[in-house]
Coordinates of C-alpha atoms and ligand atoms in Angstrom, one line a residue:
Chain A
X72 CA -9.0 15.4 19.7
X73 CA -5.4 14.9 20.7
X74 CA -2.7 12.7 19.4
X75 CA -0.6 11.2 22.2
X76 CA 2.9 10.0 21.1
X77 CA 4.4 8.0 23.9
X78 CA 7.9 6.3 23.8
X79 CA 8.1 3.5 26.3
X80 CA 10.6 0.7 27.0
X81 CA 10.0 -2.6 25.2
X82 CA 9.6 -4.3 28.5
X83 CA 6.6 -2.1 29.4
X84 CA 5.1 -2.2 25.9
X85 CA 2.8 -5.2 26.1
X86 CA 1.5 -4.3 29.5
X87 CA 0.7 -0.7 28.4
X88 CA -0.9 -1.9 25.2
X89 CA -3.2 -4.3 27.1
X90 CA -4.1 -1.7 29.6
X91 CA -5.1 0.7 26.9
X92 CA -7.1 -1.9 24.9
X93 CA -8.8 -2.8 28.2
X94 CA -10.1 0.7 28.3
X95 CA -11.2 0.6 24.7
X96 CA -8.5 3.0 23.6
X97 CA -7.1 2.1 20.2
X98 CA -3.3 2.2 19.8
X99 CA -0.9 2.0 17.0
X100 CA 2.6 0.8 17.9
X101 CA 5.9 1.3 16.1
X102 CA 9.2 -0.3 16.9
X103 CA 11.8 2.3 17.7
X104 CA 15.2 2.8 19.3
X105 CA 16.5 5.5 21.6
X106 CA 19.5 7.7 21.2
X107 CA 20.9 7.2 24.7
X108 CA 21.0 4.0 26.6
X109 CA 17.4 2.9 25.9
X110 CA 18.2 0.5 23.1
X111 CA 14.8 -1.0 22.3
X112 CA 11.6 0.9 22.8
X113 CA 8.1 1.2 21.4
X114 CA 6.4 4.4 20.1
X115 CA 2.7 4.5 20.7
X116 CA 0.3 6.6 18.7
X117 CA -2.9 7.2 20.6
X118 CA -5.8 9.3 19.3
X119 CA -8.2 10.4 22.0
X120 CA -10.9 12.9 22.7
X121 CA -9.7 15.9 24.9
X122 CA -11.5 14.6 27.9
X123 CA -9.7 11.3 27.9
X124 CA -6.2 12.7 27.8
X125 CA -5.8 12.6 31.6
X126 CA -7.0 9.0 31.7
X127 CA -4.5 7.9 29.0
X128 CA -1.6 9.7 30.7
X129 CA -2.5 8.0 34.0
X130 CA -2.5 4.6 32.3
X131 CA 0.9 5.3 30.7
X132 CA 2.3 6.6 34.0
X133 CA 1.1 3.5 35.8
X134 CA 2.5 1.1 33.3
X135 CA 5.8 2.6 32.4
X136 CA 7.0 4.8 35.2
X137 CA 10.6 4.6 36.4
X138 CA 11.0 2.1 39.2
X139 CA 13.7 0.3 41.0
X140 CA 15.0 -3.0 39.7
X141 CA 17.9 -5.3 40.4
X142 CA 20.7 -6.3 38.0
X143 CA 23.6 -8.6 38.7
X144 CA 26.5 -6.9 36.8
X145 CA 28.6 -9.9 36.2
X146 CA 25.7 -12.3 35.7
X147 CA 26.6 -14.8 33.0
X148 CA 30.2 -13.7 32.8
X149 CA 33.4 -14.1 34.9
X150 CA 34.0 -17.0 37.3
X151 CA 31.5 -17.8 40.0
X152 CA 32.0 -16.7 43.5
X153 CA 33.8 -13.5 42.5
X154 CA 31.8 -11.2 44.7
X155 CA 29.3 -10.2 42.2
X156 CA 26.1 -9.0 44.0
X157 CA 22.9 -7.5 42.5
X158 CA 22.8 -3.8 42.3
X159 CA 19.8 -1.5 42.3
X160 CA 19.1 0.1 38.9
X161 CA 16.3 2.3 37.5
X162 CA 14.2 0.7 34.8
X163 CA 11.2 1.9 32.8
X164 CA 10.1 5.5 32.1
X165 CA 8.1 7.1 29.3
X166 CA 8.5 10.2 27.2
X167 CA 5.1 11.5 26.2
X168 CA 4.1 14.3 23.7
X169 CA 0.5 15.5 23.5
X170 CA -0.3 17.1 20.1
X171 CA -3.4 19.0 19.1
X172 CA -5.2 17.3 16.2
X173 CA -6.7 19.7 13.7
X174 CA -8.8 17.1 12.0
X175 CA -9.6 13.4 12.6
X176 CA -11.0 11.0 10.0
X177 CA -11.9 7.4 10.3
X178 CA -12.7 5.7 6.9
Chain B
X216 CA 1.6 23.0 5.7
X217 CA 0.0 20.0 7.4
X218 CA 1.3 16.7 8.5
X219 CA -1.1 13.9 7.8
X220 CA -0.6 10.7 9.8
X221 CA -2.6 7.8 8.4
X222 CA -2.7 4.3 9.7
X223 CA -3.9 1.8 7.1
X224 CA -4.0 -1.9 6.9
X225 CA -1.0 -3.6 5.3
X226 CA -3.1 -4.9 2.4
X227 CA -4.0 -1.4 1.4
X228 CA -0.5 0.0 1.9
X229 CA 1.1 -0.5 -1.5
X230 CA -2.0 0.6 -3.4
X231 CA -2.2 3.8 -1.3
X232 CA 1.5 4.5 -1.6
X233 CA 1.3 4.2 -5.4
X234 CA -1.8 6.4 -5.6
X235 CA 0.0 9.2 -3.6
X236 CA 3.2 8.9 -5.6
X237 CA 1.2 9.1 -8.8
X238 CA 0.0 12.5 -7.6
X239 CA 3.5 13.6 -6.7
X240 CA 2.8 13.5 -3.0
X241 CA 5.9 12.3 -1.1
X242 CA 5.2 9.7 1.7
X243 CA 7.2 8.2 4.4
X244 CA 6.0 4.8 5.6
X245 CA 6.5 3.1 8.9
X246 CA 5.7 -0.5 9.8
X247 CA 3.2 -0.6 12.7
X248 CA 0.8 -2.8 14.6
X249 CA -2.6 -2.1 16.0
X250 CA -4.0 -2.7 19.5
X251 CA -7.2 -4.4 18.5
X252 CA -7.6 -6.9 15.7
X253 CA -5.6 -5.0 13.1
X254 CA -2.4 -7.0 13.5
X255 CA -0.3 -5.5 10.7
X256 CA -0.7 -2.0 9.4
X257 CA 1.4 0.8 8.0
X258 CA 1.7 4.3 9.3
X259 CA 2.0 7.0 6.6
X260 CA 3.6 10.4 7.2
X261 CA 2.5 12.8 4.5
X262 CA 3.5 16.4 4.4
X263 CA 1.3 18.6 2.2
X264 CA 0.3 22.2 1.7
X265 CA -3.0 23.2 3.2
X266 CA -4.8 23.3 -0.1
X267 CA -3.9 19.7 -0.9
X268 CA -5.2 18.1 2.3
X269 CA -8.7 17.4 0.8
X270 CA -7.0 15.7 -2.2
X271 CA -4.9 13.5 0.1
X272 CA -7.8 12.6 2.3
X273 CA -9.8 11.6 -0.8
X274 CA -7.0 9.4 -2.0
X275 CA -6.7 7.7 1.4
X276 CA -10.4 7.2 1.6
X277 CA -10.6 5.7 -1.9
X278 CA -7.7 3.3 -1.3
X279 CA -8.4 2.1 2.3
X280 CA -12.0 2.5 3.1
X281 CA -13.9 -0.3 4.8
X282 CA -15.3 -2.7 2.3
X283 CA -16.9 -6.1 2.3
X284 CA -14.7 -9.2 1.9
X285 CA -15.2 -12.9 2.2
X286 CA -13.4 -15.2 4.6
X287 CA -13.7 -18.9 5.0
X288 CA -13.5 -19.5 8.7
X289 CA -12.3 -23.0 8.7
X290 CA -10.1 -22.6 5.7
X291 CA -7.0 -24.8 6.2
X292 CA -8.2 -26.4 9.3
X293 CA -10.7 -29.1 10.4
X294 CA -11.8 -32.0 8.2
X295 CA -13.1 -31.2 4.7
X296 CA -16.7 -31.3 3.8
X297 CA -17.6 -30.0 7.3
X298 CA -20.0 -27.3 6.0
X299 CA -17.5 -24.5 6.1
X300 CA -18.8 -21.7 3.9
X301 CA -17.3 -18.3 3.3
X302 CA -18.7 -15.5 5.4
X303 CA -18.8 -11.8 4.8
X304 CA -16.4 -9.7 6.8
X305 CA -15.3 -6.1 6.8
X306 CA -11.8 -5.3 5.7
X307 CA -9.8 -2.2 5.3
X308 CA -10.3 1.1 7.0
X309 CA -8.0 4.0 7.9
X310 CA -7.4 6.2 10.9
X311 CA -6.2 9.7 9.9
X312 CA -4.8 12.6 11.9
X313 CA -4.2 16.0 10.4
X314 CA -1.7 18.1 12.3
X315 CA -0.7 21.7 11.9
X316 CA 3.0 22.0 11.0
X317 CA 4.6 25.1 12.5
X318 CA 7.7 24.9 10.3
X319 CA 8.8 22.8 7.4
X320 CA 12.3 22.4 6.1
X321 CA 13.8 20.4 3.3
X322 CA 17.6 20.2 3.3
Chain C
X300 CA 8.2 22.5 23.6
X301 CA 8.4 21.3 20.0
X302 CA 8.4 17.9 18.4
X303 CA 10.7 17.7 15.5
X304 CA 10.0 14.9 13.0
X305 CA 12.9 14.4 10.6
X306 CA 13.2 11.9 7.8
X307 CA 16.8 11.3 6.8
X308 CA 18.5 8.8 4.6
X309 CA 19.8 5.7 6.4
X310 CA 23.4 6.5 5.4
X311 CA 23.1 9.8 7.4
X312 CA 21.2 8.3 10.3
X313 CA 24.0 7.2 12.6
X314 CA 26.0 10.3 12.1
X315 CA 23.0 12.5 12.9
X316 CA 22.1 10.4 15.9
X317 CA 25.6 10.7 17.4
X318 CA 25.7 14.5 16.7
X319 CA 22.4 14.9 18.6
X320 CA 23.4 12.7 21.5
X321 CA 26.7 14.6 21.7
X322 CA 24.6 17.8 22.4
X323 CA 22.5 15.9 25.0
X324 CA 19.4 15.9 22.7
X325 CA 17.5 12.7 23.2
X326 CA 16.2 11.1 20.0
X327 CA 13.8 8.3 19.1
X328 CA 14.5 6.6 15.8
X329 CA 12.0 4.6 13.7
X330 CA 12.9 2.6 10.5
X331 CA 10.9 4.0 7.6
X332 CA 10.8 3.9 3.8
X333 CA 10.1 6.6 1.3
X334 CA 7.6 6.8 -1.5
X335 CA 9.9 7.9 -4.3
X336 CA 13.5 6.7 -4.7
X337 CA 14.6 7.0 -1.2
X338 CA 14.2 3.3 -0.3
X339 CA 15.6 3.2 3.2
X340 CA 15.4 6.1 5.6
X341 CA 15.1 6.8 9.3
X342 CA 12.4 8.9 11.0
X343 CA 13.7 10.8 14.0
X344 CA 11.4 12.0 16.8
X345 CA 13.2 14.8 18.7
X346 CA 11.5 16.7 21.6
X347 CA 13.2 20.0 22.4
X348 CA 12.5 23.3 24.1
X349 CA 11.6 26.1 21.8
X350 CA 14.9 27.8 22.1
X351 CA 16.8 24.8 20.9
X352 CA 14.9 24.3 17.7
X353 CA 17.4 26.3 15.7
X354 CA 20.3 24.3 17.1
X355 CA 18.6 21.0 16.2
X356 CA 17.8 22.1 12.7
X357 CA 21.4 23.2 12.2
X358 CA 22.6 19.8 13.4
X359 CA 20.2 18.0 11.0
X360 CA 21.2 20.3 8.1
X361 CA 24.9 19.7 8.7
X362 CA 24.5 16.0 8.9
X363 CA 22.1 15.2 6.2
X364 CA 22.1 18.0 3.6
X365 CA 22.1 17.1 -0.1
X366 CA 25.7 16.9 -1.2
X367 CA 27.7 15.6 -4.2
X368 CA 28.9 12.0 -4.2
X369 CA 30.4 9.6 -6.7
X370 CA 28.9 6.4 -7.9
X371 CA 30.3 3.9 -10.3
X372 CA 27.3 2.7 -12.3
X373 CA 28.6 -0.6 -13.3
X374 CA 30.5 -1.3 -10.2
X375 CA 30.3 -5.0 -9.3
X376 CA 28.7 -5.9 -12.6
X377 CA 29.6 -6.2 -16.3
X378 CA 33.1 -7.1 -17.5
X379 CA 36.0 -5.0 -16.3
X380 CA 37.6 -2.3 -18.6
X381 CA 34.2 -1.6 -20.2
X382 CA 34.5 2.1 -19.8
X383 CA 32.6 2.4 -16.6
X384 CA 33.7 5.6 -14.8
X385 CA 32.4 7.1 -11.6
X386 CA 29.6 9.7 -12.1
X387 CA 28.5 12.5 -9.8
X388 CA 25.3 12.0 -7.9
X389 CA 23.3 13.8 -5.2
X390 CA 23.1 12.0 -1.9
X391 CA 21.6 12.9 1.5
X392 CA 18.8 15.3 2.2
X393 CA 16.3 15.6 5.0
X394 CA 12.6 16.4 5.3
X395 CA 11.8 18.1 8.6
X396 CA 8.5 18.9 10.3
X397 CA 8.4 21.1 13.5
X398 CA 5.2 20.6 15.5
X399 CA 4.0 22.4 18.5
X400 CA 3.7 20.2 21.6
X401 CA 0.7 21.0 23.8
X402 CA 1.9 19.0 26.7
X403 CA 5.1 17.1 27.5
X404 CA 5.4 14.5 30.2
X405 CA 8.4 12.4 31.3
X406 CA 7.5 9.6 33.7
Ligands
NI250 NI1 -15.9 -3.5 26.9
NI251 NI1 4.3 13.9 -13.3
NI252 NI1 28.0 16.3 28.7

């Protein structure tokens, strides 16, 4: 038995949650915040048998990996027509810890 | 030293918390949500010496185990006198992970 | 790789967070509550390489250790000039668990 603790961005949280539930993997979610730029994120607690760890990591990777996005820096501010074009940014990403569980109980 | 991570339903949270404090077992509680039907739950972090793990598991079991409850499915909805009777449902339950703590500090 | 789980009082949380970020140590913070008197606290999740554990513990200790403070018991209540003087109290403190991480992934 392993406990997987995964910190993902809020924007990926629902999608990841649904993907895990779809595979019948129970999750517990906690609202969290990050120390650097990642303001809002979600911490997942996922308990799985050893032989399903790879599967869960694959699901997390697919649903939260860093990917390209577009952001318009001046969007919503400044005057229009000021030469503000969308720029490419990185979004997403997950930090994942796999811990060994000494004992697991379900009451 | 062990770290016990226990996810219990919100309705059991206060009772469990009080039972642990009564035994002088410090707890940290985090608001959490579950992936399946268990919308609101509480995640307990409980640090204990190895020889108290059984005691804590017993307290968690007693205060959060699955038990029978009654729910009236149409309560608050539909027209009255429509033959809506209470049905028996299962409530409660806890998911518990016991982790080995490599080092413990209290500043 | 270790996962450090540190529970600190809310009043120390921002200072600790900034001290860790200053050292380029990523943190995830979760709002939590304590079972005894410590109403509001913050749970830090900090993943670090083994050789940085001491450094992180030192930063936590410096930014959250129990220290003397002053509190005026009747401050804001009662009538003035009632003989209410500041009293010395203990503030701060941190509970820290260091766990071994079996596997770490960053997507
Ligand atoms: Ni199915
Ligand atoms: Ni006592
Ligand atoms: Ni720098």
